Amino acid sequence: MRRLTVARATAIAVAAALVFSGCGRGGDAGTSDGAADGPAPAGQASGEIQVWTAGGHADNLKKLAATWLEANPEASLTVTDVPWDQVITKLQTATAAGKGPDIIMTGADQTATAIGMGAFDKLPGGVYDDSDFYPAAVDSVKGDKDALYAMPWYVETRFLFYRKDIASQLGLSAPTTWEEMQEMAAAFKSRPGGTYGLNLPRPTEQPAQVIVPFVAQAGGSMADGKQWTIDNKEFISALDYYAGYFKRGEAPIEASTDATFENGGAPMFISGPWMLDIYKDQIENGTAPAGFTMDSVGYAVAPKGPAGNNNQYIGGGNLGVFSASKNKASAWSLVSWMGKTQQQEQWYDLQGELPANTGAADYKPIQDNPVTSTLMTQMKDTVATPNYPAWSQVSDLISKYSEMVARGTMSAEDAAKEIQSKATAIGFGW
């Protein structure tokens, strides 16, 4: 959920592929000489600020920060980009050694792990007003007892893709409710030449990425801040809804299938537009299936569930200050500056990533692009990955037991009890 780049997307959307340890807490480890009560005053940041970005953000961050450096001539910036899959390992090493960068970028789904190992300093006052940011994005930077440890930098989310051409032939339009989505899936599957109705992450492909939003759409949540809340009607409803598509044969449960969105075999899915350029290239290069064009693709915000909302996962990138940094005041100054509306708009222009600050949501280049405009509409209804270090273990439990439900060997009610029991034993991991 942290790799979305949308500025390169064309104004006409094409299909996206369905994607779909430590000790102590942030600020407790690695005490430093650079402890800060808040960011350095404007123009007074100084010293070298070392930044670890991830996934190809270094070059554009240097460009963005040039203005800030001009206003803070006693400060300098060194930026190193880290592969996404090495972020946590490098953080563990740096935290154990008490030596690392000043600012660390993590994906929204990595931040709780960083906080749990003590890599992040607790957020001081004066960095940003959390009411200026998407609530789900703020949730992704919270640690134990809802303390803040980082700032949301950019955000991403998912929406519904469907084969608009096939739907039109069947007299259907974009579904707006769970029921309508089920009806469309059934119609896609049963049409002449139909194979499946949609693609969903199979039980072996981290299905929590759709089940958690389904839980929110049913009116529930995975935890209440004190304990995991899984054995309840909302989770059971979401798991039944997910598994039903496999039980009815509307979604492929086995990996060995030739059905794709492009060839019409699986004409609907929930995802984000990070594969837009790849599909555009396939169409332009003539490698897409015959008849598949950009006009084949429909997209819309996710359908609403029983609770009346259409919450989808929020992802993106967050910025925190290393707990052992010796230049915290200057580091927080830069982070604070990057969260302002103007810099959030500039970051969209540079990197194509959506602003976490809601003040930049109406930025004209975003609203003029139908893809990003739809994303920003969906962004208003989002839910964060459960922000606990132990979430990956609970997510694996959901994978295990959702497969049993999808294959009809266990009821959703029994699965919820099993997951709840094991998740309670695991705890949150703080």
Coordinates of C-alpha atoms in Angstrom, one line a residue:
M1 CA 0.0 0.0 0.0
R2 CA 2.9 2.3 -0.2
R3 CA 3.9 2.2 -3.9
L4 CA 1.2 4.3 -5.6
T5 CA 2.3 6.9 -8.1
V6 CA -0.5 8.6 -10.0
A7 CA 0.8 11.7 -11.7
R8 CA 2.0 9.5 -14.5
A9 CA -1.4 8.0 -15.0
T10 CA -3.3 9.3 -18.0
A11 CA -6.6 11.1 -17.7
I12 CA -8.3 8.0 -19.0
A13 CA -7.8 5.1 -16.6
V14 CA -6.7 1.7 -17.5
A15 CA -6.9 -1.4 -15.4
A16 CA -4.7 -2.0 -12.5
A17 CA -3.5 -5.4 -11.4
L18 CA -5.1 -6.7 -8.2
V19 CA -2.5 -6.5 -5.6
F20 CA -3.3 -6.5 -4.1
S21 CA 10.5 -7.2 16.9
G22 CA 12.2 -5.2 19.1
C23 CA 12.1 -3.9 22.6
G24 CA 10.7 -0.6 24.0
R25 CA 8.7 2.0 22.2
G26 CA 9.5 4.9 20.0
G27 CA 11.5 7.6 21.9
D28 CA 12.5 5.1 24.6
A29 CA 15.6 3.9 22.9
G30 CA 18.8 5.7 22.0
T31 CA 18.7 8.8 24.1
S32 CA 20.6 11.6 22.3
D33 CA 22.1 15.0 22.7
G34 CA 19.7 16.4 20.2
A35 CA 16.5 16.1 22.2
A36 CA 13.9 18.7 21.0
D37 CA 10.9 20.2 22.5
G38 CA 9.7 21.1 19.0
P39 CA 11.0 22.0 15.6
A40 CA 13.7 24.6 15.2
P41 CA 12.3 28.1 14.6
A42 CA 11.9 29.2 10.9
G43 CA 15.3 29.8 9.4
Q44 CA 17.2 28.5 12.4
A45 CA 17.7 24.9 11.5
S46 CA 21.3 23.9 11.3
G47 CA 23.7 21.0 10.9
E48 CA 23.5 18.0 8.6
I49 CA 20.2 16.3 8.4
Q50 CA 20.4 12.7 7.2
V51 CA 17.2 11.2 5.7
W52 CA 16.4 7.6 4.8
T53 CA 13.7 7.5 2.1
A54 CA 12.3 4.3 0.6
G55 CA 11.2 3.2 -2.8
G56 CA 12.6 5.9 -5.1
H57 CA 11.8 9.1 -3.2
A58 CA 15.3 10.5 -2.7
D59 CA 15.9 12.6 -5.8
N60 CA 12.6 14.4 -5.7
L61 CA 12.9 15.0 -1.9
K62 CA 16.2 16.8 -2.6
K63 CA 14.4 18.9 -5.2
L64 CA 11.5 19.7 -2.8
A65 CA 13.8 20.6 0.1
A66 CA 15.9 23.0 -2.0
T67 CA 13.6 25.9 -1.0
W68 CA 13.8 24.9 2.7
L69 CA 17.6 24.8 2.6
E70 CA 17.7 28.3 1.1
A71 CA 15.6 29.5 4.1
N72 CA 17.9 27.6 6.5
P73 CA 21.4 28.3 5.2
E74 CA 23.1 26.7 8.2
A75 CA 21.5 23.3 7.4
S76 CA 22.5 20.7 4.9
L77 CA 20.7 17.5 3.6
T78 CA 21.9 14.0 2.8
V79 CA 19.3 11.6 1.4
T80 CA 19.7 7.9 1.0
D81 CA 17.0 5.7 -0.6
V82 CA 16.4 2.3 0.9
P83 CA 14.6 -0.6 -0.9
W84 CA 11.1 -1.1 0.6
D85 CA 11.9 -4.7 1.7
Q86 CA 15.0 -3.5 3.6
V87 CA 13.5 -0.7 5.6
I88 CA 12.6 -2.7 8.7
T89 CA 15.9 -4.6 8.7
K90 CA 18.0 -1.4 8.5
L91 CA 15.9 0.2 11.2
Q92 CA 16.4 -2.8 13.5
T93 CA 20.2 -2.5 13.0
A94 CA 20.2 1.3 13.5
T95 CA 18.0 1.2 16.6
A96 CA 20.1 -1.6 18.2
A97 CA 23.3 0.4 17.5
G98 CA 21.8 3.8 18.5
K99 CA 23.2 5.2 15.3
G100 CA 21.3 6.1 12.2
P101 CA 19.7 8.9 10.2
D102 CA 17.8 11.9 11.5
I103 CA 14.6 11.4 9.5
I104 CA 13.2 8.0 8.5
M105 CA 10.5 7.2 6.0
T106 CA 8.3 4.2 6.5
G107 CA 5.3 2.8 4.6
A108 CA 2.0 3.2 6.4
D109 CA 2.0 -0.6 7.0
Q110 CA 5.6 -0.5 8.4
T111 CA 5.2 2.4 10.9
A112 CA 3.8 0.4 13.8
T113 CA 6.8 -2.0 13.6
A114 CA 9.2 1.0 13.6
I115 CA 7.4 2.5 16.6
G116 CA 7.4 -0.8 18.5
M117 CA 11.1 -1.3 18.1
G118 CA 11.8 2.2 19.5
A119 CA 13.1 3.7 16.2
F120 CA 10.9 6.8 16.3
D121 CA 11.0 9.7 18.7
K122 CA 7.6 10.7 20.1
L123 CA 6.1 13.7 18.2
P124 CA 6.8 17.0 20.0
G125 CA 4.4 19.9 19.9
G126 CA 4.4 22.3 17.0
V127 CA 5.1 19.9 14.1
Y128 CA 1.6 19.6 12.7
D129 CA -2.0 19.8 13.5
D130 CA -3.4 16.3 13.1
S131 CA -6.8 17.7 12.3
D132 CA -5.3 18.9 9.0
F133 CA -4.6 15.3 7.9
Y134 CA -6.8 12.4 6.9
P135 CA -7.9 10.6 10.2
A136 CA -6.9 7.2 8.8
A137 CA -3.5 8.5 7.9
V138 CA -3.1 9.9 11.4
D139 CA -4.1 6.5 12.8
S140 CA -1.2 4.9 11.0
V141 CA 1.4 7.0 13.0
K142 CA 0.0 6.3 16.4
G143 CA 1.7 4.1 19.0
D144 CA 0.7 2.8 22.4
K145 CA -2.1 4.9 24.1
D146 CA -2.6 6.7 20.8
A147 CA 0.6 8.8 21.1
L148 CA 1.8 10.2 17.8
Y149 CA 5.3 9.3 16.5
A150 CA 5.4 10.5 12.9
M151 CA 3.7 12.6 10.3
P152 CA 1.8 11.3 7.3
W153 CA 3.6 12.5 4.2
Y154 CA 1.5 11.1 1.3
V155 CA -1.4 8.8 1.0
E156 CA -3.0 6.3 -1.4
T157 CA -6.1 4.2 -1.4
R158 CA -8.0 1.7 -3.6
F159 CA -11.3 1.7 -5.5
L160 CA -13.4 -0.5 -7.8
F161 CA -12.4 -1.4 -11.3
Y162 CA -14.9 -3.1 -13.6
R163 CA -15.1 -3.8 -17.3
K164 CA -17.4 -1.0 -18.4
D165 CA -17.9 -2.4 -21.9
I166 CA -19.1 -5.8 -20.6
A167 CA -21.3 -4.2 -17.9
S168 CA -22.9 -2.0 -20.6
Q169 CA -23.7 -5.1 -22.7
L170 CA -25.4 -6.5 -19.6
G171 CA -27.3 -3.3 -18.8
L172 CA -25.3 -2.7 -15.7
S173 CA -23.5 0.3 -14.2
A174 CA -21.0 0.7 -11.4
P175 CA -22.2 -1.1 -8.2
T176 CA -22.8 1.1 -5.2
T177 CA -23.6 -1.5 -2.6
W178 CA -22.5 -5.0 -1.5
E179 CA -25.7 -6.4 -3.0
E180 CA -25.1 -4.7 -6.4
M181 CA -21.5 -5.9 -6.4
Q182 CA -22.7 -9.4 -5.9
E183 CA -25.3 -9.0 -8.6
M184 CA -22.6 -7.8 -11.0
A185 CA -20.2 -10.6 -10.2
A186 CA -23.0 -13.1 -10.8
A187 CA -23.9 -11.5 -14.1
F188 CA -20.3 -11.4 -15.3
K189 CA -19.8 -15.1 -14.5
S190 CA -23.1 -16.3 -16.0
R191 CA -22.9 -14.4 -19.2
P192 CA -22.1 -16.3 -22.4
G193 CA -18.4 -17.0 -22.4
G194 CA -18.0 -15.8 -18.8
T195 CA -15.5 -17.5 -16.5
Y196 CA -15.5 -15.5 -13.2
G197 CA -17.2 -12.4 -11.9
L198 CA -14.3 -10.8 -10.2
N199 CA -10.8 -11.2 -8.7
L200 CA -10.2 -11.0 -5.0
P201 CA -7.0 -11.7 -3.1
R202 CA -7.0 -15.5 -2.5
P203 CA -6.7 -16.7 1.0
T204 CA -3.0 -17.2 0.4
E205 CA -2.5 -13.6 -0.8
Q206 CA -3.1 -11.7 2.4
P207 CA -6.9 -11.4 2.1
A208 CA -6.9 -9.0 5.1
Q209 CA -6.3 -6.3 2.6
V210 CA -10.0 -6.6 1.5
I211 CA -11.5 -8.2 4.6
V212 CA -10.5 -5.3 6.9
P213 CA -12.3 -2.8 4.7
F214 CA -15.2 -5.1 4.5
V215 CA -15.3 -5.2 8.3
A216 CA -15.4 -1.4 8.4
Q217 CA -18.1 -1.4 5.8
A218 CA -20.1 -3.7 8.0
G219 CA -19.7 -1.2 10.9
G220 CA -16.9 -2.9 12.8
S221 CA -13.2 -2.5 13.5
M222 CA -10.4 -5.0 14.2
A223 CA -9.5 -3.5 17.6
D224 CA -10.8 -1.1 20.2
G225 CA -7.5 0.1 21.5
K226 CA -7.6 -2.3 24.4
Q227 CA -8.0 -5.6 22.6
W228 CA -8.6 -7.3 19.3
T229 CA -12.3 -7.3 18.4
I230 CA -12.8 -10.1 15.9
D231 CA -15.4 -12.5 17.3
N232 CA -18.4 -10.3 16.5
K233 CA -21.2 -10.0 13.9
E234 CA -19.3 -7.4 11.8
F235 CA -16.2 -9.5 11.3
I236 CA -18.4 -12.6 10.6
S237 CA -20.4 -10.6 8.1
A238 CA -17.3 -9.4 6.3
L239 CA -15.7 -12.9 6.2
D240 CA -18.9 -14.4 4.9
Y241 CA -19.1 -11.7 2.2
Y242 CA -15.6 -12.4 1.2
A243 CA -15.8 -16.1 1.2
G244 CA -19.1 -16.2 -0.6
Y245 CA -17.5 -15.1 -3.9
F246 CA -15.3 -18.2 -3.8
K247 CA -18.0 -20.6 -2.6
R248 CA -20.2 -19.5 -5.5
G249 CA -17.4 -19.8 -8.0
E250 CA -17.5 -16.1 -8.8
A251 CA -13.8 -15.6 -7.8
P252 CA -11.0 -18.0 -8.5
I253 CA -9.6 -19.7 -5.4
E254 CA -6.8 -21.5 -7.2
A255 CA -3.8 -19.7 -8.6
S256 CA -3.9 -21.7 -11.9
T257 CA -6.3 -19.6 -14.0
D258 CA -6.0 -17.8 -17.2
A259 CA -8.8 -15.4 -16.3
T260 CA -7.7 -11.8 -16.2
F261 CA -9.3 -8.4 -16.1
E262 CA -8.0 -7.6 -19.6
N263 CA -9.3 -10.8 -21.3
G264 CA -12.6 -10.4 -19.5
G265 CA -12.3 -13.6 -17.5
A266 CA -12.4 -11.7 -14.2
P267 CA -14.0 -8.4 -15.1
M268 CA -13.9 -6.7 -11.7
F269 CA -11.5 -6.1 -8.8
I270 CA -10.6 -3.7 -6.0
S271 CA -7.2 -2.1 -6.3
G272 CA -5.2 1.0 -6.9
P273 CA -3.8 2.6 -10.0
W274 CA -0.2 1.8 -9.5
M275 CA -0.2 -0.5 -12.6
L276 CA -1.8 2.1 -14.9
D277 CA 1.4 2.9 -16.9
I278 CA 2.1 -0.8 -17.4
Y279 CA -1.3 -1.5 -18.9
K280 CA -1.2 1.7 -21.0
D281 CA 2.1 0.4 -22.4
Q282 CA 0.6 -3.0 -23.1
I283 CA -2.2 -1.4 -25.0
E284 CA 0.1 0.9 -27.0
N285 CA 2.6 -1.9 -27.7
G286 CA -0.1 -4.3 -28.9
T287 CA 0.4 -6.9 -26.2
A288 CA -3.0 -6.4 -24.6
P289 CA -5.8 -8.9 -25.5
A290 CA -7.7 -8.1 -28.6
G291 CA -10.5 -5.7 -28.0
F292 CA -9.2 -4.4 -24.7
T293 CA -8.7 -0.6 -24.7
M294 CA -8.8 2.2 -22.3
D295 CA -12.4 2.6 -23.1
S296 CA -13.0 -0.9 -21.7
V297 CA -12.2 0.2 -18.2
G298 CA -14.7 1.6 -15.7
Y299 CA -13.7 2.7 -12.2
A300 CA -15.6 4.1 -9.2
V301 CA -15.4 4.4 -5.5
A302 CA -15.9 1.2 -3.6
P303 CA -19.5 0.0 -2.9
K304 CA -21.1 0.6 0.5
G305 CA -21.5 -2.1 3.0
P306 CA -24.4 -2.7 5.5
A307 CA -23.2 0.2 7.8
G308 CA -23.6 2.6 4.9
N309 CA -19.9 3.5 4.3
N310 CA -17.5 2.4 1.6
N311 CA -14.2 2.5 3.6
Q312 CA -11.1 1.3 1.8
Y313 CA -7.6 0.8 3.0
I314 CA -5.4 3.9 3.3
G315 CA -1.7 3.5 2.6
G316 CA 1.2 5.8 1.8
G317 CA 4.4 7.0 3.5
N318 CA 5.1 8.5 6.9
L319 CA 8.0 10.5 8.2
G320 CA 9.5 10.2 11.7
V321 CA 12.6 11.4 13.5
F322 CA 15.0 8.7 14.7
S323 CA 15.0 8.3 18.4
A324 CA 18.8 8.5 18.6
S325 CA 19.1 11.6 16.3
K326 CA 21.4 14.3 17.5
N327 CA 19.7 17.0 15.4
K328 CA 16.0 16.5 16.3
A329 CA 15.0 20.1 16.3
S330 CA 16.2 20.7 12.7
A331 CA 14.8 17.3 11.6
W332 CA 11.4 18.1 12.9
S333 CA 11.6 21.5 11.3
L334 CA 12.0 19.9 7.9
V335 CA 9.3 17.4 8.5
S336 CA 6.9 20.1 9.6
W337 CA 7.6 22.1 6.5
M338 CA 7.0 19.1 4.2
G339 CA 3.5 18.7 5.7
K340 CA 2.3 22.2 4.8
T341 CA -0.3 22.5 2.0
Q342 CA 2.1 24.2 -0.5
Q343 CA 4.7 21.6 -0.1
Q344 CA 2.1 18.8 -0.3
E345 CA 1.0 20.2 -3.7
Q346 CA 4.6 20.5 -4.9
W347 CA 5.2 16.9 -3.9
Y348 CA 2.3 15.8 -6.1
D349 CA 3.8 17.7 -9.0
L350 CA 7.2 16.1 -8.4
Q351 CA 6.3 12.6 -7.4
G352 CA 2.7 12.1 -8.3
E353 CA 1.7 11.0 -4.8
L354 CA -1.5 12.2 -3.2
P355 CA -1.3 14.7 -0.3
A356 CA -1.9 13.6 3.2
N357 CA -2.8 17.1 4.2
T358 CA -6.5 17.6 3.3
G359 CA -5.8 21.3 2.5
A360 CA -4.2 20.1 -0.7
A361 CA -7.1 17.8 -1.7
D362 CA -8.6 20.5 -4.0
Y363 CA -5.4 21.2 -5.9
K364 CA -6.5 21.7 -9.5
P365 CA -4.1 19.2 -11.2
I366 CA -5.5 16.5 -8.9
Q367 CA -9.1 17.4 -9.4
D368 CA -8.6 17.8 -13.2
N369 CA -7.4 14.2 -13.5
P370 CA -10.4 11.7 -13.3
V371 CA -8.2 9.0 -11.8
T372 CA -6.8 11.1 -8.9
S373 CA -10.2 12.9 -8.5
T374 CA -11.8 9.6 -7.9
L375 CA -9.1 8.6 -5.5
M376 CA -9.5 11.8 -3.5
T377 CA -13.2 11.1 -3.3
Q378 CA -12.5 7.6 -2.0
M379 CA -9.9 9.1 0.4
K380 CA -12.6 10.6 2.4
D381 CA -13.7 7.1 3.4
T382 CA -10.7 5.1 4.4
V383 CA -9.5 2.9 7.2
A384 CA -5.9 2.3 8.3
T385 CA -4.1 -1.0 8.6
P386 CA -4.4 -2.0 12.3
N387 CA -1.5 -0.1 13.6
Y388 CA 0.0 -2.6 16.0
P389 CA 3.4 -4.4 15.7
A390 CA 1.6 -7.8 16.0
W391 CA -0.7 -7.1 13.1
S392 CA 1.2 -9.2 10.6
Q393 CA 0.7 -12.2 12.9
V394 CA -3.0 -11.6 13.1
S395 CA -3.2 -11.0 9.4
D396 CA -1.6 -14.4 8.9
L397 CA -4.3 -15.9 11.0
I398 CA -7.0 -14.3 8.9
S399 CA -5.3 -15.8 5.8
K400 CA -5.3 -19.3 7.4
Y401 CA -8.9 -19.3 8.6
S402 CA -10.4 -17.4 5.6
E403 CA -9.2 -20.2 3.4
M404 CA -11.1 -22.8 5.5
V405 CA -14.3 -20.6 5.2
A406 CA -13.8 -20.1 1.5
R407 CA -13.4 -23.8 0.9
G408 CA -16.4 -24.6 3.1
T409 CA -14.6 -26.5 5.8
M410 CA -15.3 -24.1 8.6
S411 CA -18.0 -21.5 9.3
A412 CA -17.3 -17.8 9.6
E413 CA -18.5 -17.9 13.2
D414 CA -16.1 -20.7 14.1
A415 CA -13.2 -18.9 12.3
A416 CA -13.9 -15.7 14.1
K417 CA -13.7 -17.5 17.5
E418 CA -10.4 -19.2 16.5
I419 CA -8.8 -16.0 15.2
Q420 CA -10.0 -14.0 18.3
S421 CA -8.6 -16.6 20.7
K422 CA -5.2 -16.7 19.0
A423 CA -5.0 -12.9 18.5
T424 CA -5.9 -12.3 22.2
A425 CA -2.9 -14.5 23.1
I426 CA -0.6 -12.6 20.8
G427 CA -1.7 -9.2 22.0
F428 CA -0.8 -5.9 20.2
G429 CA 2.9 -6.3 20.4
W430 CA 3.8 -3.0 22.1

